[in-house]
Coordinates of C-alpha atoms in Angstrom, one line a residue:
M29 CA -19.0 4.2 102.8
Q30 CA -16.6 1.7 103.3
T31 CA -13.4 3.0 104.8
P32 CA -10.5 2.2 102.5
V33 CA -7.8 -0.1 103.9
Y34 CA -4.4 -0.1 102.6
K35 CA -1.2 -2.7 103.6
I36 CA 2.0 -1.2 104.5
V37 CA 4.9 -2.6 105.0
V38 CA 7.8 -1.4 107.3
I39 CA 11.2 -2.5 106.5
G40 CA 14.7 -1.4 107.8
E41 CA 17.4 -2.2 110.0
T42 CA 17.2 -3.9 113.2
E43 CA 16.4 -1.9 116.2
I44 CA 16.2 1.3 114.2
G45 CA 12.4 2.4 115.2
K46 CA 10.1 0.9 113.3
T47 CA 8.3 -0.6 116.0
T48 CA 8.8 2.6 118.3
F49 CA 7.5 4.5 115.4
I50 CA 4.2 2.4 114.8
K51 CA 3.4 2.2 118.5
R52 CA 3.8 6.3 119.0
L53 CA 1.2 6.4 115.8
I54 CA -1.5 4.4 117.2
Y55 CA -1.3 5.6 120.8
N56 CA -0.7 9.3 119.8
L57 CA 1.9 9.1 122.2
N58 CA 5.6 11.2 121.6
N59 CA 7.4 9.3 124.5
L60 CA 7.6 5.4 124.6
Y61 CA 11.0 4.2 126.4
I62 CA 10.4 0.5 126.5
I63 CA 9.2 -0.9 123.7
M64 CA 9.4 -5.0 123.1
R65 CA 11.6 -6.4 120.4
T66 CA 9.4 -7.2 117.3
L67 CA 9.5 -11.2 116.5
G68 CA 8.3 -12.3 112.9
V69 CA 5.5 -9.9 111.6
D70 CA 3.1 -7.9 114.1
V71 CA 0.3 -6.3 112.0
E72 CA -0.9 -2.9 113.7
P73 CA -4.3 -1.0 112.3
L74 CA -4.2 2.9 112.1
E75 CA -7.1 5.2 111.3
I76 CA -5.9 8.6 109.7
C77 CA -8.7 11.2 108.8
G78 CA -8.2 13.6 106.4
N79 CA -9.5 16.2 104.2
T80 CA -11.2 13.3 101.8
G81 CA -12.1 11.3 104.6
K82 CA -10.7 8.4 106.7
I83 CA -8.6 5.8 106.1
K84 CA -7.2 2.5 107.3
L85 CA -3.6 1.4 107.1
N86 CA -2.7 -1.8 107.9
L87 CA 0.9 -1.6 109.1
W88 CA 3.4 -4.6 108.8
D89 CA 6.2 -4.6 111.4
C90 CA 8.7 -6.8 110.6
G91 CA 11.1 -7.7 113.2
G92 CA 14.6 -6.7 111.7
N93 CA 15.2 -8.5 108.3
T94 CA 12.8 -8.9 105.8
R95 CA 15.0 -11.0 103.4
G96 CA 14.0 -13.9 104.9
L97 CA 10.0 -13.5 104.4
G98 CA 10.7 -13.7 100.8
S99 CA 8.1 -12.3 98.5
K100 CA 5.0 -13.3 100.3
Y101 CA 5.6 -10.7 102.4
Y102 CA 4.9 -7.5 100.3
T103 CA 1.6 -9.5 98.5
Q104 CA -1.2 -7.1 98.2
A105 CA 0.8 -4.2 99.7
F106 CA 0.3 -0.5 98.4
G107 CA 3.5 1.0 100.0
A108 CA 6.5 0.7 102.4
I109 CA 7.8 2.9 104.8
I110 CA 11.2 2.3 104.7
F111 CA 14.0 3.4 107.6
K112 CA 17.2 4.7 107.1
R113 CA 20.3 6.2 108.1
N114 CA 22.1 9.1 106.6
C115 CA 25.2 7.4 107.6
N116 CA 25.1 4.6 105.3
N117 CA 23.2 2.3 102.6
N118 CA 22.0 -0.1 104.2
H119 CA 18.0 0.6 103.2
L120 CA 19.1 -0.8 99.9
I121 CA 19.6 -4.4 100.8
Y122 CA 15.5 -3.9 102.4
E123 CA 14.7 -1.8 98.8
D124 CA 16.1 -5.2 96.9
G125 CA 13.2 -7.2 97.2
L126 CA 10.0 -4.2 96.9
P127 CA 8.3 -4.9 93.9
D128 CA 8.4 -2.1 91.5
D129 CA 4.6 -1.0 91.8
I130 CA 4.8 -0.5 95.8
K131 CA 4.9 3.3 97.1
K132 CA 8.0 4.2 98.9
F133 CA 8.0 6.9 102.1
Y134 CA 11.2 7.0 103.6
I135 CA 12.0 8.0 107.5
T136 CA 15.7 8.9 108.1
D137 CA 17.5 8.6 111.1
F138 CA 14.1 8.7 113.0
D139 CA 15.3 9.3 116.7
M140 CA 13.3 7.5 118.9
K141 CA 13.7 9.8 122.2
N142 CA 13.4 12.8 120.2
P143 CA 11.3 12.8 116.8
E144 CA 12.0 15.4 114.2
Y145 CA 8.0 15.1 113.6
T146 CA 5.0 14.9 115.9
I147 CA 2.8 12.4 115.6
K148 CA 0.1 14.8 114.2
E149 CA 2.5 15.5 111.2
Y150 CA 3.6 12.0 110.4
K151 CA 0.1 11.1 110.1
T152 CA -0.8 14.1 107.7
Q153 CA 2.2 12.9 106.0
L154 CA 1.2 9.3 105.8
Y155 CA -2.3 10.3 104.8
E156 CA -1.2 12.6 101.5
W157 CA 1.7 9.9 100.6
I158 CA -1.5 7.3 100.6
R159 CA -3.6 9.7 98.8
N160 CA -1.6 11.2 96.4

């Protein structure tokens, strides 16, 4: 049986931790301190196993502002991981161009040096978000 593949866009403010989060998921590391700034878009594959089998996420990591990418960035996207801070509503700027049929997964106040959740917990949450 073929593994289901999902395009997931990752959006949020510049230097909010999007790339660090993705690298932690892929390499199963909780401590990454030196990450190069993303220029343009990087696509990183991530396989996650869960109760109903394996899924593959193609994580589209955008370097900072997604507004310049236009609607093609979201073509055939299943969902969006949206990084936001509790102290402001800047995430609304990034959600503005999202199609209505895209599922949203919010990460609030992601701390690059001391993540609230472990990598395993994030993978479990993402798997359930995709499957539900």
